[in-house]
Tab-separated table of C-alpha atoms in Angstrom:
chain	number	residue	atom	x	y	z
K	612	MET	CA	-11.212	-2.800	-10.229
K	613	GLU	CA	-8.546	-4.981	-10.406
K	614	TRP	CA	-6.412	-3.621	-7.556
K	615	LEU	CA	-9.220	-3.472	-5.354
K	616	CYS	CA	-10.167	-7.501	-5.618
K	617	VAL	CA	-5.591	-7.501	-4.727
K	618	ARG	CA	-6.652	-5.463	-2.179
K	619	ILE	CA	-9.255	-7.296	-1.021
K	620	ASN	CA	-7.774	-10.617	-1.448
K	621	PHE	CA	-5.257	-9.817	0.545
K	622	LEU	CA	-6.557	-8.380	3.306
K	623	PHE	CA	-9.018	-11.610	3.226
K	624	ASN	CA	-5.791	-13.874	3.449
K	625	LEU	CA	-4.085	-11.890	6.062
K	626	VAL	CA	-7.129	-12.619	8.156
K	627	PHE	CA	-7.361	-15.781	7.165
K	628	PHE	CA	-4.092	-16.727	9.009
K	629	ILE	CA	-4.267	-15.422	11.787
K	630	LEU	CA	-7.327	-17.584	12.342
K	631	LEU	CA	-5.480	-20.545	11.536
K	632	THR	CA	-2.995	-19.791	13.810
K	633	VAL	CA	-4.857	-18.972	17.148
K	634	LEU	CA	-7.461	-22.070	15.897
K	635	VAL	CA	-4.067	-24.201	15.795
K	636	HIS	CA	-2.715	-22.442	19.626
K	637	LEU	CA	-6.402	-23.239	20.776
K	638	PRO	CA	-6.895	-25.865	23.230
K	639	ARG	CA	-8.095	-29.174	21.650
K	640	SER	CA	-11.481	-29.571	24.405
K	641	SER	CA	-11.919	-25.766	23.430
K	642	ILE	CA	-13.114	-27.039	19.578
K	643	ASN	CA	-14.160	-29.514	17.474
K	644	PRO	CA	-11.221	-30.492	14.699
K	645	SER	CA	-14.028	-31.540	12.359
K	646	LEU	CA	-15.131	-27.327	12.803
K	647	ALA	CA	-12.594	-25.830	12.328
K	648	GLY	CA	-11.605	-28.180	9.337
K	649	LEU	CA	-15.017	-27.088	8.222
K	650	ALA	CA	-14.623	-23.257	8.938
K	651	VAL	CA	-11.143	-23.455	7.389
K	652	THR	CA	-12.994	-25.067	4.112
K	653	TYR	CA	-16.259	-22.401	3.623
K	654	GLY	CA	-13.479	-19.968	4.476
K	655	LEU	CA	-11.345	-20.047	1.416
K	656	SER	CA	-14.668	-20.529	-1.073
K	657	LEU	CA	-15.775	-17.026	0.489
K	658	ASN	CA	-12.483	-15.290	-0.431
K	659	VAL	CA	-13.819	-16.493	-3.826
K	660	LEU	CA	-17.180	-15.973	-3.901
K	661	GLN	CA	-17.088	-12.474	-2.696
K	662	ALA	CA	-14.539	-11.214	-4.957
K	663	TRP	CA	-16.813	-12.743	-7.907
K	664	VAL	CA	-19.116	-10.840	-5.839
K	665	ILE	CA	-17.323	-7.619	-6.256
K	666	TRP	CA	-16.147	-7.933	-9.456
K	667	ASN	CA	-19.920	-8.008	-10.987
K	668	LEU	CA	-20.300	-4.862	-8.473
K	669	CYS	CA	-17.775	-2.409	-10.710
K	670	ASN	CA	-18.547	-4.267	-13.393
K	671	VAL	CA	-22.627	-3.574	-13.695
K	672	GLU	CA	-21.551	-0.166	-12.216
K	673	ASN	CA	-19.273	0.786	-15.271
K	674	LYS	CA	-21.589	-0.959	-17.575
K	675	MET	CA	-24.332	2.329	-16.212
K	676	ILE	CA	-22.594	4.721	-18.143
K	677	SER	CA	-23.840	3.325	-21.327
K	678	VAL	CA	-26.809	2.955	-19.758
K	679	GLU	CA	-27.013	6.646	-18.943
K	680	ARG	CA	-25.878	7.652	-22.365
K	681	ILE	CA	-28.424	5.658	-24.164
K	682	LEU	CA	-30.885	7.323	-21.948
K	683	GLN	CA	-29.943	10.513	-22.535
K	684	PHE	CA	-29.655	10.439	-26.157
K	685	SER	CA	-33.436	8.886	-26.139
K	686	ASN	CA	-34.575	12.026	-24.455
K	687	ILE	CA	-32.946	14.043	-26.861
K	688	PRO	CA	-35.740	15.218	-29.350
K	689	SER	CA	-35.886	14.666	-32.976
K	690	GLU	CA	-34.856	16.729	-35.574
K	691	ALA	CA	-37.870	17.527	-37.907
K	692	PRO	CA	-39.198	15.423	-40.666
K	693	GLU	CA	-37.398	16.067	-43.815
K	694	VAL	CA	-40.906	15.878	-46.057
K	695	ILE	CA	-43.857	17.528	-45.437
K	696	GLU	CA	-46.144	16.387	-47.850
K	697	ASN	CA	-49.187	19.886	-47.348
K	698	CYS	CA	-46.217	22.175	-47.091
K	699	LYS	CA	-44.192	21.027	-50.221
K	700	PRO	CA	-41.845	24.100	-51.915
K	701	ASP	CA	-41.748	25.492	-55.629
K	702	PRO	CA	-39.667	21.895	-57.156
K	703	ASN	CA	-37.667	25.443	-58.747
K	704	TRP	CA	-37.585	27.485	-55.493
K	705	PRO	CA	-35.517	29.118	-54.307
K	706	THR	CA	-35.602	31.071	-58.002
K	707	ARG	CA	-33.976	34.196	-56.977
K	708	GLY	CA	-32.062	33.528	-53.872
K	709	GLN	CA	-33.197	35.920	-51.134
K	710	ILE	CA	-33.127	35.514	-47.534
K	711	GLU	CA	-34.343	37.889	-44.184
K	712	LEU	CA	-34.085	36.642	-40.729
K	713	ILE	CA	-36.675	38.833	-38.604
K	714	ASP	CA	-36.349	39.150	-34.499
K	715	LEU	CA	-34.306	36.833	-34.849
K	716	HIS	CA	-33.538	34.143	-31.248
K	717	VAL	CA	-31.216	30.890	-31.036
K	718	GLN	CA	-30.774	29.494	-27.770
K	719	TYR	CA	-28.995	26.101	-27.520
K	720	HIS	CA	-31.005	25.014	-24.329
K	721	PRO	CA	-33.003	26.601	-22.574
K	722	ALA	CA	-30.686	27.100	-19.859
K	723	LEU	CA	-27.799	27.996	-21.915
K	724	PRO	CA	-27.433	31.910	-22.657
K	725	THR	CA	-28.672	33.270	-25.735
K	726	VAL	CA	-26.516	33.080	-28.983
K	727	LEU	CA	-28.459	35.147	-31.762
K	728	ARG	CA	-30.382	38.133	-30.197
K	729	GLY	CA	-32.861	40.172	-32.559
K	730	ILE	CA	-31.341	39.515	-35.489
K	731	THR	CA	-33.019	40.808	-38.656
K	732	CYS	CA	-31.265	42.027	-42.035
K	733	THR	CA	-32.071	41.278	-45.042
K	734	PHE	CA	-29.614	39.193	-47.328
K	735	PRO	CA	-30.597	40.263	-51.321
K	736	ALA	CA	-30.627	37.747	-54.145
K	737	GLN	CA	-27.533	36.931	-56.265
K	738	LYS	CA	-25.284	39.307	-53.701
K	739	LYS	CA	-22.328	37.933	-51.686
K	740	ILE	CA	-22.702	38.966	-48.194
K	741	GLY	CA	-19.823	38.750	-46.009
K	742	VAL	CA	-20.299	37.672	-41.932
K	743	VAL	CA	-17.926	39.095	-39.262
K	744	GLY	CA	-17.299	39.452	-35.931
K	745	ARG	CA	-15.558	37.626	-33.166
K	746	THR	CA	-14.944	34.180	-31.610
K	747	GLY	CA	-18.224	33.360	-30.046
K	748	CYS	CA	-20.452	36.051	-31.523
K	749	GLY	CA	-22.479	33.291	-33.149
K	750	LYS	CA	-21.285	33.830	-37.278
K	751	SER	CA	-21.848	29.733	-37.093
K	752	THR	CA	-24.407	29.467	-35.707
K	753	LEU	CA	-26.380	32.030	-37.453
K	754	ILE	CA	-25.631	29.007	-40.665
K	755	GLN	CA	-26.700	26.702	-37.947
K	756	ALA	CA	-30.090	28.167	-38.091
K	757	LEU	CA	-30.102	28.676	-41.663
K	758	PHE	CA	-29.987	24.522	-42.244
K	759	ARG	CA	-32.053	23.917	-39.021
K	760	VAL	CA	-29.759	22.214	-37.085
K	761	VAL	CA	-30.495	24.054	-34.609
K	762	GLU	CA	-34.050	25.820	-34.407
K	763	PRO	CA	-34.923	29.587	-33.667
K	764	THR	CA	-36.161	29.930	-30.349
K	765	LYS	CA	-37.775	33.268	-31.866
K	766	GLY	CA	-38.263	34.415	-35.044
K	767	ARG	CA	-37.990	33.745	-38.684
K	768	ILE	CA	-36.118	32.866	-41.664
K	769	LEU	CA	-37.587	32.821	-45.174
K	770	ILE	CA	-36.089	31.968	-48.266
K	771	ASP	CA	-38.124	33.804	-51.157
K	772	GLY	CA	-40.942	34.785	-49.291
K	773	LEU	CA	-40.566	30.904	-47.888
K	774	ASP	CA	-40.778	29.879	-43.517
K	775	ILE	CA	-38.059	27.703	-43.822
K	776	SER	CA	-39.835	26.566	-40.709
K	777	LYS	CA	-42.789	25.339	-42.136
K	778	ILE	CA	-41.236	22.516	-44.650
K	779	GLY	CA	-39.636	19.350	-44.184
K	780	LEU	CA	-34.890	19.440	-43.672
K	781	HIS	CA	-35.010	17.585	-46.953
K	782	ASP	CA	-36.343	20.082	-48.916
K	783	LEU	CA	-34.270	22.644	-46.855
K	784	ARG	CA	-31.146	21.261	-46.995
K	785	SER	CA	-31.227	19.614	-50.785
K	786	LYS	CA	-31.315	23.744	-52.258
K	787	LEU	CA	-28.799	24.766	-49.833
K	788	GLY	CA	-25.318	24.636	-50.434
K	789	ILE	CA	-21.940	25.536	-48.732
K	790	ILE	CA	-18.236	24.545	-47.760
K	791	PRO	CA	-17.320	23.428	-44.582
K	792	GLN	CA	-14.093	24.679	-43.159
K	793	ASP	CA	-12.731	21.072	-42.457
K	794	PRO	CA	-13.418	19.787	-46.409
K	795	THR	CA	-15.416	16.376	-46.114
K	796	LEU	CA	-14.659	13.737	-49.358
K	797	PHE	CA	-15.525	9.752	-48.872
K	798	GLN	CA	-13.654	6.874	-49.856
K	799	GLY	CA	-14.357	5.766	-53.543
K	800	THR	CA	-13.415	7.802	-56.842
K	801	MET	CA	-13.429	11.549	-57.873
K	802	ARG	CA	-16.545	10.939	-59.367
K	803	SER	CA	-18.438	9.389	-56.228
K	804	ASN	CA	-17.583	12.563	-54.049
K	805	LEU	CA	-18.670	15.607	-57.011
K	806	ASP	CA	-21.477	13.246	-58.120
K	807	PRO	CA	-22.422	11.015	-55.789
K	808	LEU	CA	-26.184	11.103	-56.662
K	809	GLU	CA	-25.183	10.692	-60.453
K	810	GLN	CA	-26.880	13.352	-61.296
K	811	HIS	CA	-24.455	15.196	-63.995
K	812	SER	CA	-22.939	14.297	-67.060
K	813	ASP	CA	-18.717	13.951	-67.831
K	814	HIS	CA	-18.787	17.264	-69.471
K	815	GLU	CA	-20.832	18.832	-66.487
K	816	ILE	CA	-17.536	17.189	-64.082
K	817	TRP	CA	-14.584	18.299	-66.095
K	818	GLU	CA	-16.216	21.426	-66.588
K	819	VAL	CA	-16.385	22.517	-63.172
K	820	LEU	CA	-13.095	20.574	-62.640
K	821	ASN	CA	-11.633	23.031	-65.158
K	822	LYS	CA	-13.069	26.005	-62.992
K	823	CYS	CA	-11.350	24.516	-59.952
K	824	ARG	CA	-8.148	23.876	-61.747
K	825	LEU	CA	-8.100	21.000	-60.931
K	826	ALA	CA	-8.452	19.024	-63.823
K	827	GLU	CA	-5.415	19.008	-64.715
K	828	ILE	CA	-3.953	16.820	-61.090
K	829	VAL	CA	-6.855	14.397	-62.126
K	830	ARG	CA	-5.743	13.703	-65.390
K	831	GLN	CA	-2.266	13.151	-64.219
K	832	ASP	CA	-4.015	9.556	-62.977
K	833	LYS	CA	-4.412	7.232	-65.988
K	834	ARG	CA	-7.868	6.272	-64.493
K	835	LEU	CA	-9.327	10.135	-64.599
K	836	LEU	CA	-12.736	10.383	-63.281
K	837	ASP	CA	-12.019	6.756	-61.257
K	838	THR	CA	-8.220	8.088	-59.909
K	839	PRO	CA	-9.416	6.788	-56.469
K	840	VAL	CA	-9.967	8.805	-52.895
K	841	ALA	CA	-8.538	7.291	-49.537
K	842	GLU	CA	-10.834	7.927	-46.349
K	843	ASP	CA	-11.495	10.969	-45.451
K	844	GLY	CA	-9.464	12.238	-49.010
K	845	GLU	CA	-6.115	11.598	-47.335
K	846	ASN	CA	-4.579	10.900	-50.192
K	847	TRP	CA	-5.263	14.818	-51.333
K	848	SER	CA	-3.924	17.857	-49.600
K	849	VAL	CA	-5.937	20.638	-47.590
K	850	GLY	CA	-6.215	22.704	-50.533
K	851	GLN	CA	-7.079	20.346	-53.465
K	852	ARG	CA	-9.957	18.863	-51.064
K	853	GLN	CA	-11.173	22.159	-50.342
K	854	LEU	CA	-11.119	22.827	-54.224
K	855	VAL	CA	-12.751	19.488	-54.765
K	856	CYS	CA	-15.726	20.616	-51.558
K	857	LEU	CA	-16.062	23.904	-54.811
K	858	ALA	CA	-16.316	21.722	-57.961
K	859	ARG	CA	-18.457	19.814	-55.438
K	860	ALA	CA	-20.936	22.826	-54.596
K	861	LEU	CA	-20.832	24.027	-58.049
K	862	LEU	CA	-22.025	20.919	-60.139
K	863	GLN	CA	-24.900	21.177	-57.812
K	864	LYS	CA	-25.869	24.843	-59.161
K	865	ARG	CA	-27.667	25.950	-56.104
K	866	SER	CA	-29.311	29.160	-55.969
K	867	ILE	CA	-27.759	29.608	-51.965
K	868	LEU	CA	-23.581	28.866	-51.371
K	869	VAL	CA	-22.423	29.478	-47.686
K	870	LEU	CA	-19.021	29.730	-47.291
K	871	ASP	CA	-18.284	28.110	-43.461
K	872	GLU	CA	-14.170	29.634	-43.729
K	873	ALA	CA	-13.355	27.865	-45.909
K	874	THR	CA	-10.522	29.301	-46.797
K	875	ALA	CA	-9.148	29.321	-43.045
K	876	SER	CA	-6.781	26.327	-43.820
K	877	ILE	CA	-5.475	26.732	-47.131
K	878	ASP	CA	-2.309	28.621	-48.441
K	879	THR	CA	-2.496	31.954	-50.217
K	880	GLU	CA	-2.173	30.689	-53.522
K	881	THR	CA	-5.265	27.951	-53.149
K	882	ASP	CA	-7.715	30.961	-51.591
K	883	ASN	CA	-6.622	33.303	-54.202
K	884	VAL	CA	-7.819	29.997	-56.658
K	885	MET	CA	-10.622	29.999	-54.548
K	886	GLN	CA	-11.492	33.677	-54.462
K	887	LYS	CA	-11.320	34.073	-58.300
K	888	THR	CA	-13.429	31.347	-58.963
K	889	ILE	CA	-16.128	32.075	-56.592
K	890	ARG	CA	-16.029	35.761	-58.577
K	891	GLU	CA	-16.260	34.209	-61.433
K	892	GLU	CA	-18.922	31.287	-61.344
K	893	THR	CA	-21.309	32.688	-58.050
K	894	SER	CA	-22.909	35.696	-59.988
K	895	ARG	CA	-26.343	34.450	-60.006
K	896	CYS	CA	-26.431	33.205	-56.258
K	897	THR	CA	-26.429	34.527	-52.628
K	898	VAL	CA	-22.913	33.393	-51.597
K	899	ILE	CA	-22.845	33.948	-47.811
K	900	THR	CA	-19.389	33.846	-46.542
K	901	ILE	CA	-18.567	33.466	-42.769
K	902	ALA	CA	-15.039	35.007	-43.023
K	903	HIS	CA	-11.672	34.486	-41.159
K	904	ARG	CA	-9.055	36.462	-43.148
K	905	ILE	CA	-10.406	39.701	-43.791
K	906	PRO	CA	-9.033	39.635	-47.934
K	907	THR	CA	-11.739	37.849	-47.944
K	908	ILE	CA	-14.969	40.100	-47.767
K	909	VAL	CA	-13.226	43.023	-48.682
K	910	ASP	CA	-14.691	42.276	-52.589
K	911	SER	CA	-18.373	41.297	-51.197
K	912	ASP	CA	-21.413	43.424	-51.608
K	913	LEU	CA	-22.438	43.253	-48.261
K	914	VAL	CA	-20.757	42.770	-44.818
K	915	LEU	CA	-22.669	41.849	-41.783
K	916	VAL	CA	-20.890	42.373	-37.969
K	917	LEU	CA	-21.809	40.329	-34.838
K	918	ASP	CA	-21.311	41.681	-31.997
K	919	GLN	CA	-22.000	38.652	-28.724
K	920	GLY	CA	-25.385	37.614	-30.884
K	921	GLU	CA	-26.448	41.393	-32.382
K	922	ILE	CA	-25.597	43.451	-35.452
K	923	ALA	CA	-23.214	45.693	-34.727
K	924	GLU	CA	-22.638	46.839	-38.512
K	925	TYR	CA	-24.811	46.364	-41.498
K	926	ASP	CA	-23.548	47.553	-44.979
K	927	SER	CA	-21.418	47.494	-47.899
K	928	PRO	CA	-17.089	47.311	-46.546
K	929	GLN	CA	-16.875	51.108	-48.224
K	930	ARG	CA	-18.868	52.428	-46.161
K	931	LEU	CA	-17.880	50.858	-43.335
K	932	GLN	CA	-14.274	51.348	-43.723
K	933	HIS	CA	-15.123	54.668	-43.646
K	934	ASP	CA	-16.861	54.519	-40.437
K	935	VAL	CA	-13.914	54.120	-37.457
K	936	ALA	CA	-14.496	51.641	-35.353
K	937	GLU	CA	-12.965	51.346	-31.085
K	938	ASP	CA	-9.900	51.496	-31.451
K	939	GLY	CA	-9.692	52.358	-35.382
K	940	GLU	CA	-9.823	48.400	-35.594
K	941	ASN	CA	-11.070	48.558	-39.282
K	942	TRP	CA	-8.050	50.438	-39.779
K	943	SER	CA	-4.469	49.299	-40.563
K	944	VAL	CA	-1.940	50.638	-37.984
K	945	GLY	CA	-0.373	52.737	-40.581
K	946	GLN	CA	-3.647	54.163	-41.639
K	947	ARG	CA	-4.467	55.113	-38.514
K	948	GLN	CA	-1.137	57.366	-37.810
K	949	LEU	CA	-2.192	59.087	-41.261
K	950	VAL	CA	-4.607	60.110	-39.098
K	951	CYS	CA	-3.420	61.520	-36.629
K	952	LEU	CA	-0.838	62.740	-38.631
K	953	ALA	CA	-3.851	65.104	-40.351
K	954	ARG	CA	-5.301	65.504	-36.941
K	955	ALA	CA	-2.210	66.965	-35.542
K	956	LEU	CA	-1.676	69.408	-38.938
K	957	LEU	CA	-5.135	70.537	-38.623
K	958	GLN	CA	-4.664	71.924	-35.310
K	959	LYS	CA	-2.008	73.969	-36.449
K	960	ARG	CA	0.351	74.467	-34.277
K	961	SER	CA	4.027	75.927	-33.426
K	962	ILE	CA	5.617	72.641	-32.138
K	963	LEU	CA	4.497	69.105	-33.104
K	964	VAL	CA	6.319	66.219	-30.864
K	965	LEU	CA	6.580	63.269	-33.096
K	966	ASP	CA	7.052	60.402	-29.840
K	967	GLU	CA	8.492	57.482	-32.789
K	968	ALA	CA	5.060	58.003	-33.891
K	969	THR	CA	6.588	55.837	-37.037
K	970	ALA	CA	8.121	52.490	-35.053
K	971	SER	CA	4.944	50.181	-36.292
K	972	ILE	CA	4.233	51.511	-39.593
K	973	ASP	CA	5.795	50.156	-42.650
K	974	THR	CA	7.861	51.957	-44.672
K	975	GLU	CA	5.786	52.409	-47.304
K	976	THR	CA	3.338	55.041	-45.210
K	977	ASP	CA	6.812	56.285	-43.042
K	978	ASN	CA	7.802	57.558	-46.300
K	979	VAL	CA	4.571	59.095	-46.620
K	980	MET	CA	4.584	60.737	-43.282
K	981	GLN	CA	8.029	62.479	-43.188
K	982	LYS	CA	7.426	63.515	-46.478
K	983	THR	CA	3.768	65.579	-45.407
K	984	ILE	CA	6.472	66.567	-42.019
K	985	ARG	CA	9.194	67.894	-44.603
K	986	GLU	CA	6.109	69.850	-46.944
K	987	GLU	CA	3.392	71.586	-43.982
K	988	THR	CA	5.526	72.139	-40.921
K	989	SER	CA	7.802	74.592	-42.689
K	990	ARG	CA	6.505	76.714	-39.742
K	991	CYS	CA	6.940	75.078	-37.287
K	992	THR	CA	9.166	73.782	-34.513
K	993	VAL	CA	9.082	69.794	-35.096
K	994	ILE	CA	10.986	67.372	-32.515
K	995	THR	CA	10.936	63.995	-33.548
K	996	ILE	CA	11.812	60.906	-31.210
K	997	ALA	CA	13.341	58.938	-33.575
K	998	HIS	CA	13.476	55.606	-33.891
K	999	ARG	CA	14.786	55.137	-37.346
K	1000	ILE	CA	17.683	56.993	-38.261
K	1001	PRO	CA	16.297	57.896	-41.724
K	1002	THR	CA	13.359	59.507	-39.472
K	1003	ILE	CA	16.341	62.421	-38.646
K	1004	VAL	CA	18.704	62.501	-40.984
K	1005	ASP	CA	16.895	65.720	-42.612
K	1006	SER	CA	16.572	67.120	-39.253
K	1007	ASP	CA	18.297	71.000	-38.651
K	1008	LEU	CA	19.207	69.678	-35.149
K	1009	VAL	CA	20.082	66.146	-33.481
K	1010	LEU	CA	20.182	65.861	-29.634
K	1011	VAL	CA	21.615	62.517	-28.871
K	1012	LEU	CA	21.577	61.429	-25.364
K	1013	ASP	CA	23.271	58.948	-23.088
K	1014	GLN	CA	22.422	57.763	-19.390
K	1015	GLY	CA	20.096	60.972	-19.052
K	1016	GLU	CA	22.678	63.740	-20.292
K	1017	ILE	CA	23.773	65.401	-23.616
K	1018	ALA	CA	26.149	63.304	-25.366
K	1019	GLU	CA	26.599	65.393	-28.584
K	1020	TYR	CA	24.395	68.171	-30.579
K	1021	ASP	CA	24.970	68.995	-33.710
K	1022	SER	CA	23.465	68.916	-37.454
K	1023	PRO	CA	22.880	65.546	-38.799
K	1024	GLN	CA	25.878	65.852	-41.247
K	1025	ARG	CA	28.612	67.479	-39.084
K	1026	LEU	CA	28.332	64.082	-36.802
K	1027	GLN	CA	28.408	61.965	-39.785
K	1028	HIS	CA	30.908	63.409	-40.516
K	1029	ASP	CA	32.949	62.942	-37.355
K	1030	GLY	CA	33.511	59.685	-37.030
K	1031	SER	CA	33.646	59.193	-33.381
K	1032	SER	CA	31.148	60.979	-32.626
K	1033	ALA	CA	27.674	58.135	-30.914
K	1034	PHE	CA	25.828	59.314	-34.008
K	1035	SER	CA	28.136	58.190	-36.659
K	1036	LYS	CA	27.649	55.127	-34.818
K	1037	LEU	CA	24.333	54.484	-34.719
K	1038	VAL	CA	24.678	55.430	-38.413
K	1039	ASN	CA	26.631	52.684	-39.025
K	1040	GLU	CA	25.164	50.645	-36.925
K	1041	PHE	CA	21.967	50.379	-39.003
K	1042	LEU	CA	23.641	50.603	-42.469
K	1043	ARG	CA	25.443	46.958	-41.078
K	1044	ARG	CA	21.519	45.328	-40.163
K	1045	SER	CA	19.978	46.736	-43.149
K	1046	MET	CA	22.029	44.423	-45.393
């Protein structure tokens, strides 16, 4: 806007200079000098007036963006009431923590595609449920629907048989516990962060701090529970902040606890502490875990696998692990290679080719494969394309190729004893790398 005014002033002054030059060179009889002076005076003031008008028009245009934003916010539908007097749940609800999803459809906007489509399943009470899936499959949307951050377009969610859409938001959310991926702490003290409503005694607070391995850290400060916490917990590490959120959730003693990728951004040691504490202290809770790491949900009672907003699988992790997904994605690389070996042995061929079969597996699986091949292929001709030298040292013969030609062909023992052989050099190079 400032640059626009500079350019307008420059153009005006240029035109004004040209007009003055013309007025000076005109004959005196062609124009009255007093009128010429009046025109010059009005011309100078017109420049200032024009710049002021343009400046204000630009300001109005910029400020209209704020008006548009306010208008957009005013058109956003309000959330449901916090409390519905004629439909309040029992004070002890939920007593069991069973969650039923019935034909659940969720859509963020009528113009946007449906995120969750026809989700129907039951989370049994006091069980640990793992929810997994690729990015964008609807895991976080499922949790938002449970807390009614977004309302379902179709279907129902029942907790202990009560339709959560019929009760107030405060009555619902105050009964659910959550540990988010990004730990949230507030400026104040450790006590105010763990018990903001001052509903628990110091003994209860210290008890959960001990369970979450935070008691010793808090005791390092003489102020104990009055230890200061900076805005967003900046004076605490990410792992410690997440443990504080876990302690806060345990202190509330909710029947339903949601872990929304709570261990995604913490170190392995803190992850182990959290997993152990959750296993020991939530035996009477329904725990829903949005998984980022597979080890996080392997000890769950049930695993819900979402794919493009629909249920792909829902069963115990043990049963699901025995089922083979597309490309064997639910099996490790080593396990997949062992399955391929088992398939080859089952066919009982006279000739078996191993094309660098152990190149991308761990050493332990490599040893298992080598032992199995030695024991089960005594009546087969086995051709091994080698990636690791130990893979072929117990072969009867070794063929060494160099630029498409045979460089050497003999037993590995003879080739290794010949210090000038190419095979011996490969063995020595492998030994140097291993050291």
